[in-house]
C-alpha positions as a Python dict, from the first residue, in 0.01 Angstrom:
ca = {
    (1, 'M'): (0, 0, 0),
    (2, 'E'): (172, 186, 315),
    (3, 'K'): (198, 531, 298),
    (4, 'K'): (550, 706, 258),
    (5, 'H'): (597, 860, 571),
    (6, 'I'): (703, 1229, 532),
    (7, 'Y'): (904, 1425, 856),
    (8, 'L'): (809, 1838, 884),
    (9, 'I'): (964, 2047, 1022),
    (10, 'S'): (845, 2443, 1062),
    (11, 'G'): (1058, 2771, 1155),
    (12, 'L'): (1148, 2922, 1373),
    (13, 'G'): (980, 2877, 1658),
    (14, 'S'): (651, 2803, 1485),
    (15, 'D'): (488, 2477, 1507),
    (16, 'E'): (218, 2232, 1230),
    (17, 'R'): (-32, 2532, 1180),
    (18, 'V'): (223, 2661, 902),
    (19, 'F'): (172, 2363, 693),
    (20, 'R'): (-182, 2375, 750),
    (21, 'Y'): (-265, 2468, 394),
    (22, 'L'): (-93, 2216, 250),
    (23, 'D'): (-271, 1881, 104),
    (24, 'L'): (-31, 1617, 189),
    (25, 'D'): (-294, 1357, 275),
    (26, 'T'): (-128, 1101, 27),
    (27, 'Y'): (162, 1077, 257),
    (28, 'S'): (177, 970, 660),
    (29, 'V'): (257, 1302, 749),
    (30, 'L'): (443, 1335, 1105),
    (31, 'Y'): (535, 1689, 1265),
    (32, 'I'): (891, 1732, 1432),
    (33, 'Q'): (806, 1872, 1763),
    (34, 'W'): (1067, 2171, 1859),
    (35, 'I'): (1216, 2051, 2233),
    (36, 'P'): (1386, 2261, 2501),
    (37, 'P'): (1721, 2369, 2418),
    (38, 'M'): (2056, 2317, 2602),
    (39, 'H'): (2239, 2667, 2695),
    (40, 'K'): (2399, 2782, 2428),
    (41, 'E'): (2306, 2447, 2210),
    (42, 'S'): (2440, 2462, 1838),
    (43, 'L'): (2202, 2376, 1568),
    (44, 'A'): (2401, 2088, 1478),
    (45, 'A'): (2391, 1983, 1815),
    (46, 'Y'): (1987, 2037, 1890),
    (47, 'A'): (1947, 1878, 1492),
    (48, 'A'): (2084, 1550, 1682),
    (49, 'R'): (1853, 1565, 1976),
    (50, 'L'): (1566, 1560, 1728),
    (51, 'I'): (1664, 1262, 1537),
    (52, 'K'): (1431, 1021, 1841),
    (53, 'Q'): (1147, 1158, 1644),
    (54, 'I'): (1230, 1030, 1318),
    (55, 'T'): (1152, 605, 1379),
    (56, 'T'): (1117, 522, 980),
    (57, 'P'): (1434, 479, 791),
    (58, 'D'): (1542, 687, 487),
    (59, 'P'): (1277, 907, 558),
    (60, 'V'): (1198, 1246, 335),
    (61, 'L'): (1272, 1532, 513),
    (62, 'I'): (1111, 1882, 466),
    (63, 'G'): (1234, 2164, 666),
    (64, 'L'): (1075, 2565, 632),
    (65, 'S'): (1316, 2853, 692),
    (66, 'M'): (1515, 2749, 1033),
    (67, 'G'): (1355, 2393, 950),
    (68, 'G'): (1504, 2364, 656),
    (69, 'M'): (1908, 2429, 862),
    (70, 'I'): (1767, 2157, 1109),
    (71, 'A'): (1697, 1924, 824),
    (72, 'V'): (2044, 1955, 669),
    (73, 'E'): (2247, 1871, 1039),
    (74, 'I'): (1978, 1584, 1083),
    (75, 'G'): (2095, 1442, 703),
    (76, 'K'): (2453, 1453, 779),
    (77, 'L'): (2394, 1200, 1069),
    (78, 'I'): (2143, 937, 917),
    (79, 'S'): (2029, 799, 583),
    (80, 'T'): (1731, 999, 400),
    (81, 'E'): (1571, 975, 63),
    (82, 'K'): (1521, 1360, 16),
    (83, 'I'): (1584, 1651, 229),
    (84, 'I'): (1349, 1884, 45),
    (85, 'L'): (1457, 2311, 174),
    (86, 'I'): (1132, 2589, 149),
    (87, 'S'): (1206, 2890, 197),
    (88, 'S'): (1533, 2835, 384),
    (89, 'A'): (1944, 2807, 338),
    (90, 'K'): (2178, 2456, 268),
    (91, 'A'): (2505, 2628, 421),
    (92, 'A'): (2617, 2942, 635),
    (93, 'S'): (2710, 3143, 327),
    (94, 'E'): (2330, 3156, 211),
    (95, 'L'): (2237, 3371, 490),
    (96, 'P'): (2219, 3720, 393),
    (97, 'G'): (2516, 3933, 514),
    (98, 'Y'): (2286, 4174, 755),
    (99, 'F'): (2270, 3853, 998),
    (100, 'G'): (2637, 3863, 1071),
    (101, 'F'): (2615, 4244, 1123),
    (102, 'F'): (2277, 4177, 1419),
    (103, 'G'): (2471, 3871, 1532),
    (104, 'K'): (2793, 4076, 1644),
    (105, 'L'): (2480, 4364, 1797),
    (106, 'K'): (2324, 4062, 1983),
    (107, 'L'): (2013, 4313, 2017),
    (108, 'H'): (1763, 4020, 2052),
    (109, 'R'): (1898, 3920, 2394),
    (110, 'Y'): (1865, 4272, 2582),
    (111, 'L'): (1473, 4345, 2387),
    (112, 'P'): (1189, 4300, 2637),
    (113, 'D'): (973, 3980, 2543),
    (114, 'F'): (654, 4170, 2420),
    (115, 'L'): (894, 4358, 2159),
    (116, 'L'): (1074, 4046, 2095),
    (117, 'L'): (805, 3830, 1905),
    (118, 'R'): (531, 4158, 1866),
    (119, 'P'): (324, 4156, 1531),
    (120, 'N'): (441, 4474, 1362),
    (121, 'K'): (449, 4656, 999),
    (122, 'V'): (818, 4534, 1021),
    (123, 'F'): (774, 4166, 1097),
    (124, 'Y'): (436, 4150, 833),
    (125, 'N'): (701, 4295, 589),
    (126, 'L'): (941, 4107, 596),
    (127, 'F'): (745, 3785, 587),
    (128, 'G'): (565, 3940, 311),
    (129, 'V'): (209, 3954, 483),
    (130, 'Y'): (-26, 4128, 420),
    (131, 'N'): (-408, 4011, 413),
    (132, 'K'): (-547, 3970, 687),
    (133, 'R'): (-555, 3550, 712),
    (134, 'E'): (-196, 3560, 665),
    (135, 'K'): (-152, 3813, 932),
    (136, 'V'): (-324, 3626, 1146),
    (137, 'I'): (-144, 3344, 1090),
    (138, 'L'): (197, 3483, 1177),
    (139, 'R'): (61, 3675, 1497),
    (140, 'D'): (-44, 3347, 1637),
    (141, 'V'): (271, 3182, 1585),
    (142, 'L'): (483, 3488, 1738),
    (143, 'R'): (195, 3473, 2058),
    (144, 'D'): (282, 3123, 2127),
    (145, 'T'): (649, 3143, 2022),
    (146, 'D'): (879, 3108, 2380),
    (147, 'P'): (1056, 3426, 2406),
    (148, 'K'): (1363, 3182, 2516),
    (149, 'F'): (1350, 2939, 2267),
    (150, 'A'): (1320, 3250, 2020),
    (151, 'R'): (1657, 3417, 2159),
    (152, 'W'): (1802, 3081, 2168),
    (153, 'A'): (1727, 2987, 1820),
    (154, 'M'): (1846, 3334, 1690),
    (155, 'D'): (2172, 3292, 1865),
    (156, 'A'): (2210, 2926, 1726),
    (157, 'I'): (2106, 3080, 1306),
    (158, 'L'): (2327, 3365, 1353),
    (159, 'E'): (2636, 3114, 1491),
    (160, 'W'): (2574, 2847, 1228),
    (161, 'D'): (2872, 2751, 1042),
    (162, 'N'): (2748, 2464, 820),
    (163, 'T'): (2959, 2419, 495),
    (164, 'E'): (2847, 2076, 337),
    (165, 'T'): (2514, 1899, 256),
    (166, 'R'): (2480, 1538, 261),
    (167, 'G'): (2211, 1341, 52),
    (168, 'T'): (1946, 1474, -225),
    (169, 'V'): (1904, 1804, -111),
    (170, 'I'): (1610, 2014, -307),
    (171, 'H'): (1584, 2415, -247),
    (172, 'I'): (1247, 2558, -321),
    (173, 'H'): (1287, 2972, -260),
    (174, 'G'): (1064, 3273, -364),
    (175, 'T'): (1172, 3508, -550),
    (176, 'N'): (1047, 3789, -332),
    (177, 'D'): (1196, 3626, 12),
    (178, 'K'): (1295, 3964, 196),
    (179, 'I'): (1433, 3730, 534),
    (180, 'I'): (1705, 3549, 296),
    (181, 'P'): (1699, 3626, -58),
    (182, 'L'): (1732, 3412, -330),
    (183, 'R'): (2053, 3604, -455),
    (184, 'N'): (2191, 3437, -214),
    (185, 'I'): (2089, 3083, -293),
    (186, 'E'): (2330, 2862, -480),
    (187, 'S'): (2166, 2691, -736),
    (188, 'P'): (1861, 2700, -618),
    (189, 'D'): (1615, 2361, -754),
    (190, 'Y'): (1307, 2536, -791),
    (191, 'I'): (1202, 2924, -779),
    (192, 'I'): (837, 3045, -724),
    (193, 'Q'): (762, 3351, -882),
    (194, 'D'): (652, 3646, -654),
    (195, 'A'): (657, 3433, -362),
    (196, 'G'): (754, 3560, -24),
    (197, 'H'): (892, 3371, 305),
    (198, 'S'): (583, 3278, 364),
    (199, 'M'): (477, 3109, 33),
    (200, 'V'): (428, 2748, 204),
    (201, 'F'): (82, 2901, 352),
    (202, 'Q'): (17, 3203, 45),
    (203, 'Q'): (26, 2952, -265),
    (204, 'P'): (-42, 2650, -78),
    (205, 'K'): (-156, 2488, -374),
    (206, 'Q'): (127, 2564, -573),
    (207, 'I'): (397, 2417, -282),
    (208, 'T'): (155, 2119, -244),
    (209, 'T'): (193, 2025, -629),
    (210, 'L'): (592, 2073, -641),
    (211, 'L'): (600, 1865, -309),
    (212, 'K'): (412, 1595, -480),
    (213, 'K'): (635, 1582, -745),
    (214, 'I'): (981, 1587, -611),
    (215, 'I'): (862, 1337, -335),
    (216, 'G'): (671, 1111, -549),
}
């Protein structure tokens, strides 16, 4: 029997390494790769260009953080079996108010590259990572992120104005998410206790079990 195809979309600038501890061998796992964005390209327009990487009908999409927003936009353009969001947002209304504040200031446009993605206590606290293994994962992801991509992504997220979803969208969120607080999420389907924004690699067994239940 052919394995079910699932497509994983990582968070801002990161790659498949953030999913490394998930045990999804029962599926055919494909990772959506980031491509260079166009000048001032919206998340919706960027998502439309990523669709070329999806080669199976009615796919299962799993999006982490910004990847979940991308998955929502893809779901508005093609038929999907399921869209699973992890530590993400279904609509702009679920993003915290401080996103708008920082969006007006545009501080990320003026920070030098070495500060924009520099691992520090603030980053670690926001992402909820505290032990050495978790810090190494986040540090490596930040180190390998293209600053130009990061600045575009921050702009695109801050300007995201989505108000709708299409298809079956299933939202998994942690109670301790400091980047997108749980209180902002309208009707989350699964709530993970004591989990932060990085729960995909902090609580991989729990997330794996839940994903298998949802995907079927």
